[in-house]
Amino acid sequence: MLAERRQQQPRFRRVFGAKYISLRLATEEKLRSLFLAAGGRPERKAPHYFVLGSSKWFEGLYPSTKSIVLPLDELNSLTTSITFPDSFTAMRLGETFGLPLESLKPYHEKIYLLSELSDLIGEFGIPKDAPNPDYSNYAQEPFEKYIEVQVWSDIPVQKFLLTE
C-alpha cells in the first residue's frame, strides 16, 4: 500500500520497499533498548518521530507537508531520546535489509538524552540541510540530513493526535 501510494502520487517521494516494516521494527527495538539502558522510561512501544528544528530535505519527501512545534522545554527527559542523524542511519541496521552501510561515525549506534543535546551539537554540529531536487535514489545515498528526536509518550503530542 505504501509503495502503491508512491507510484500514484509522484510528489510522494518516500521509499517504502518490501522490507521497510521489518527495518522500522528492528530499528525501534534497538532504539528502545538503548534508551532503556540509558535510563529512559518509554511509555510507548514505538516513539513519535520529530526533526530537531526544521528540514527542507524532509519536507521535500511528501507533498503538502505540515509541521508542528514542540518546545524542547515541554519534553520530559525520561521519555525523549535523540539520534544523530535519522534513527535508521544511526542504528545501522540497513545493511541487513539491502541498504548501503555508511561509514561508522562516533554518534552512530547511540541514543542521546535530552540533557545531552547541547553537548551533541557542540561536538558534531547540525547536519547540513538542503532539499533534494531529485530524491530518486535517496535511500542509497548518505543520509545525514537532520537530528531526530523520539518522543516515547503521547502526553506532549496529545493536542496534535487525531481523535474520533
mmCIF file of C-alpha atoms in Angstrom:
data_model
loop_
_atom_site.group_PDB
_atom_site.id
_atom_site.type_symbol
_atom_site.label_atom_id
_atom_site.label_comp_id
_atom_site.label_asym_id
_atom_site.label_seq_id
_atom_site.Cartn_x
_atom_site.Cartn_y
_atom_site.Cartn_z
ATOM 1 C CA MET A 1 0.000 0.000 0.000
ATOM 2 C CA LEU A 2 2.796 2.478 0.838
ATOM 3 C CA ALA A 3 4.681 1.572 -2.344
ATOM 4 C CA GLU A 4 1.455 1.997 -4.350
ATOM 5 C CA ARG A 5 0.958 5.449 -2.896
ATOM 6 C CA ARG A 6 4.388 6.469 -4.129
ATOM 7 C CA GLN A 7 3.545 5.231 -7.645
ATOM 8 C CA GLN A 8 0.188 7.012 -7.676
ATOM 9 C CA GLN A 9 1.487 10.294 -6.250
ATOM 10 C CA PRO A 10 4.811 11.276 -7.852
ATOM 11 C CA ARG A 11 5.397 14.062 -5.311
ATOM 12 C CA PHE A 12 5.193 11.444 -2.524
ATOM 13 C CA ARG A 13 8.884 10.532 -2.681
ATOM 14 C CA ARG A 14 9.345 8.456 0.445
ATOM 15 C CA VAL A 15 10.608 4.956 -0.414
ATOM 16 C CA PHE A 16 8.813 2.081 1.276
ATOM 17 C CA GLY A 17 10.202 -1.188 -0.017
ATOM 18 C CA ALA A 18 9.056 -4.666 0.928
ATOM 19 C CA LYS A 19 11.443 -4.717 3.878
ATOM 20 C CA TYR A 20 10.522 -1.295 5.292
ATOM 21 C CA ILE A 21 8.294 -2.510 8.136
ATOM 22 C CA SER A 22 10.886 -5.098 9.242
ATOM 23 C CA LEU A 23 13.604 -2.443 9.223
ATOM 24 C CA ARG A 24 11.372 0.005 11.102
ATOM 25 C CA LEU A 25 10.539 -2.579 13.786
ATOM 26 C CA ALA A 26 14.177 -3.651 14.210
ATOM 27 C CA THR A 27 15.251 -0.004 14.436
ATOM 28 C CA GLU A 28 12.601 0.764 17.043
ATOM 29 C CA GLU A 29 13.582 -2.283 19.079
ATOM 30 C CA LYS A 30 17.229 -1.186 19.127
ATOM 31 C CA LEU A 31 16.289 2.436 19.903
ATOM 32 C CA ARG A 32 14.089 1.336 22.792
ATOM 33 C CA SER A 33 16.740 -0.997 24.197
ATOM 34 C CA LEU A 34 19.413 1.717 24.113
ATOM 35 C CA PHE A 35 17.017 4.248 25.628
ATOM 36 C CA LEU A 36 16.129 1.904 28.492
ATOM 37 C CA ALA A 37 19.831 1.194 29.106
ATOM 38 C CA ALA A 38 20.449 4.961 29.332
ATOM 39 C CA GLY A 39 17.741 5.333 31.992
ATOM 40 C CA GLY A 40 14.866 6.317 29.736
ATOM 41 C CA ARG A 41 11.319 5.364 30.638
ATOM 42 C CA PRO A 42 9.354 4.936 27.418
ATOM 43 C CA GLU A 43 5.583 4.934 27.777
ATOM 44 C CA ARG A 44 5.018 3.653 24.240
ATOM 45 C CA LYS A 45 6.341 0.686 22.306
ATOM 46 C CA ALA A 46 7.353 2.992 19.448
ATOM 47 C CA PRO A 47 8.085 6.716 19.599
ATOM 48 C CA HIS A 48 6.627 9.683 17.811
ATOM 49 C CA TYR A 49 9.364 10.940 15.471
ATOM 50 C CA PHE A 50 10.408 14.567 15.027
ATOM 51 C CA VAL A 51 13.127 16.549 13.314
ATOM 52 C CA LEU A 52 15.045 18.962 15.529
ATOM 53 C CA GLY A 53 14.281 22.402 14.144
ATOM 54 C CA SER A 54 13.175 22.035 10.554
ATOM 55 C CA SER A 55 14.397 20.182 7.497
ATOM 56 C CA LYS A 56 13.808 21.335 3.942
ATOM 57 C CA TRP A 57 15.115 17.951 2.812
ATOM 58 C CA PHE A 58 12.496 16.037 4.828
ATOM 59 C CA GLU A 59 9.728 18.404 3.741
ATOM 60 C CA GLY A 60 10.539 17.514 0.133
ATOM 61 C CA LEU A 61 9.724 13.832 0.672
ATOM 62 C CA TYR A 62 5.985 14.449 0.882
ATOM 63 C CA PRO A 63 3.530 16.726 -0.880
ATOM 64 C CA SER A 64 1.818 19.339 1.304
ATOM 65 C CA THR A 65 3.976 18.705 4.371
ATOM 66 C CA LYS A 66 2.804 20.325 7.573
ATOM 67 C CA SER A 67 4.776 20.811 10.746
ATOM 68 C CA ILE A 68 4.124 21.113 14.440
ATOM 69 C CA VAL A 69 6.337 22.734 17.012
ATOM 70 C CA LEU A 70 7.122 21.120 20.336
ATOM 71 C CA PRO A 71 9.310 23.335 22.514
ATOM 72 C CA LEU A 72 12.162 21.298 23.975
ATOM 73 C CA ASP A 73 11.376 22.549 27.463
ATOM 74 C CA GLU A 74 7.960 20.869 27.207
ATOM 75 C CA LEU A 75 9.540 17.452 26.654
ATOM 76 C CA ASN A 76 10.219 15.073 29.519
ATOM 77 C CA SER A 77 13.821 13.874 29.637
ATOM 78 C CA LEU A 78 12.665 10.418 30.753
ATOM 79 C CA THR A 79 10.512 9.982 27.648
ATOM 80 C CA THR A 80 12.636 11.718 24.995
ATOM 81 C CA SER A 81 15.615 10.336 23.095
ATOM 82 C CA ILE A 82 17.694 11.757 20.271
ATOM 83 C CA THR A 83 19.663 10.228 17.423
ATOM 84 C CA PHE A 84 22.227 11.865 15.220
ATOM 85 C CA PRO A 85 21.173 11.737 12.426
ATOM 86 C CA ASP A 86 17.964 9.884 11.479
ATOM 87 C CA SER A 87 17.383 6.727 13.543
ATOM 88 C CA PHE A 88 17.640 4.403 10.508
ATOM 89 C CA THR A 89 21.145 5.671 9.825
ATOM 90 C CA ALA A 90 22.134 5.929 13.483
ATOM 91 C CA MET A 91 21.076 2.379 14.385
ATOM 92 C CA ARG A 92 22.968 0.966 11.361
ATOM 93 C CA LEU A 93 20.622 -1.912 10.560
ATOM 94 C CA GLY A 94 20.071 -1.011 6.910
ATOM 95 C CA GLU A 95 22.729 -3.345 5.528
ATOM 96 C CA THR A 96 20.729 -6.315 6.800
ATOM 97 C CA PHE A 97 17.867 -5.057 4.633
ATOM 98 C CA GLY A 98 19.897 -4.346 1.488
ATOM 99 C CA LEU A 99 20.695 -0.681 2.091
ATOM 100 C CA PRO A 100 24.242 0.665 1.932
ATOM 101 C CA LEU A 101 26.075 0.901 5.230
ATOM 102 C CA GLU A 102 27.508 4.342 5.864
ATOM 103 C CA SER A 103 30.936 4.576 7.419
ATOM 104 C CA LEU A 104 30.782 4.350 11.198
ATOM 105 C CA LYS A 105 30.645 7.705 12.934
ATOM 106 C CA PRO A 106 31.128 8.253 16.684
ATOM 107 C CA TYR A 107 27.438 9.143 17.113
ATOM 108 C CA HIS A 108 26.122 6.015 15.355
ATOM 109 C CA GLU A 109 24.622 3.119 17.316
ATOM 110 C CA LYS A 110 23.823 5.512 20.158
ATOM 111 C CA ILE A 111 20.898 7.395 21.517
ATOM 112 C CA TYR A 112 21.286 10.637 23.375
ATOM 113 C CA LEU A 113 19.235 12.029 26.193
ATOM 114 C CA LEU A 114 17.648 15.452 26.069
ATOM 115 C CA SER A 115 20.211 16.686 28.593
ATOM 116 C CA GLU A 116 22.993 15.725 26.135
ATOM 117 C CA LEU A 117 21.627 17.692 23.176
ATOM 118 C CA SER A 118 23.769 20.807 23.672
ATOM 119 C CA ASP A 119 26.954 18.749 24.001
ATOM 120 C CA LEU A 120 25.997 16.672 20.947
ATOM 121 C CA ILE A 121 25.506 19.766 18.793
ATOM 122 C CA GLY A 122 28.621 21.368 20.262
ATOM 123 C CA GLU A 123 30.717 18.369 19.274
ATOM 124 C CA PHE A 124 29.222 17.458 15.887
ATOM 125 C CA GLY A 125 27.225 20.491 14.793
ATOM 126 C CA ILE A 126 23.912 20.265 12.985
ATOM 127 C CA PRO A 127 23.752 18.205 9.779
ATOM 128 C CA LYS A 128 23.612 20.104 6.502
ATOM 129 C CA ASP A 129 20.048 20.551 5.344
ATOM 130 C CA ALA A 130 19.104 21.135 1.741
ATOM 131 C CA PRO A 131 16.181 19.963 -0.351
ATOM 132 C CA ASN A 132 16.977 17.307 -2.930
ATOM 133 C CA PRO A 133 15.745 18.261 -6.401
ATOM 134 C CA ASP A 134 15.508 14.605 -7.426
ATOM 135 C CA TYR A 135 15.090 12.190 -4.459
ATOM 136 C CA SER A 136 15.045 9.243 -6.899
ATOM 137 C CA ASN A 137 17.898 7.378 -5.226
ATOM 138 C CA TYR A 138 17.989 8.987 -1.782
ATOM 139 C CA ALA A 139 17.737 5.704 0.143
ATOM 140 C CA GLN A 140 21.034 4.597 -1.407
ATOM 141 C CA GLU A 141 22.862 7.841 -0.564
ATOM 142 C CA PRO A 142 24.420 9.103 2.695
ATOM 143 C CA PHE A 143 21.573 10.081 4.952
ATOM 144 C CA GLU A 144 22.887 12.641 7.414
ATOM 145 C CA LYS A 145 20.328 15.371 6.935
ATOM 146 C CA TYR A 146 18.916 16.207 10.404
ATOM 147 C CA ILE A 147 18.876 15.331 14.085
ATOM 148 C CA GLU A 148 15.921 13.152 15.016
ATOM 149 C CA VAL A 149 14.002 13.440 18.284
ATOM 150 C CA GLN A 150 11.977 10.474 19.505
ATOM 151 C CA VAL A 151 9.132 11.164 21.947
ATOM 152 C CA TRP A 152 8.177 7.990 23.800
ATOM 153 C CA SER A 153 4.992 9.426 25.303
ATOM 154 C CA ASP A 154 1.662 10.663 23.980
ATOM 155 C CA ILE A 155 1.447 13.477 26.545
ATOM 156 C CA PRO A 156 3.488 16.164 24.717
ATOM 157 C CA VAL A 157 1.747 15.467 21.409
ATOM 158 C CA GLN A 158 -1.768 14.818 22.707
ATOM 159 C CA LYS A 159 -3.211 18.011 21.261
ATOM 160 C CA PHE A 160 -1.922 17.055 17.805
ATOM 161 C CA LEU A 161 -3.219 13.471 17.765
ATOM 162 C CA LEU A 162 -6.356 12.753 15.818
ATOM 163 C CA THR A 163 -9.235 11.666 17.985
ATOM 164 C CA GLU A 164 -12.549 10.433 16.733
#
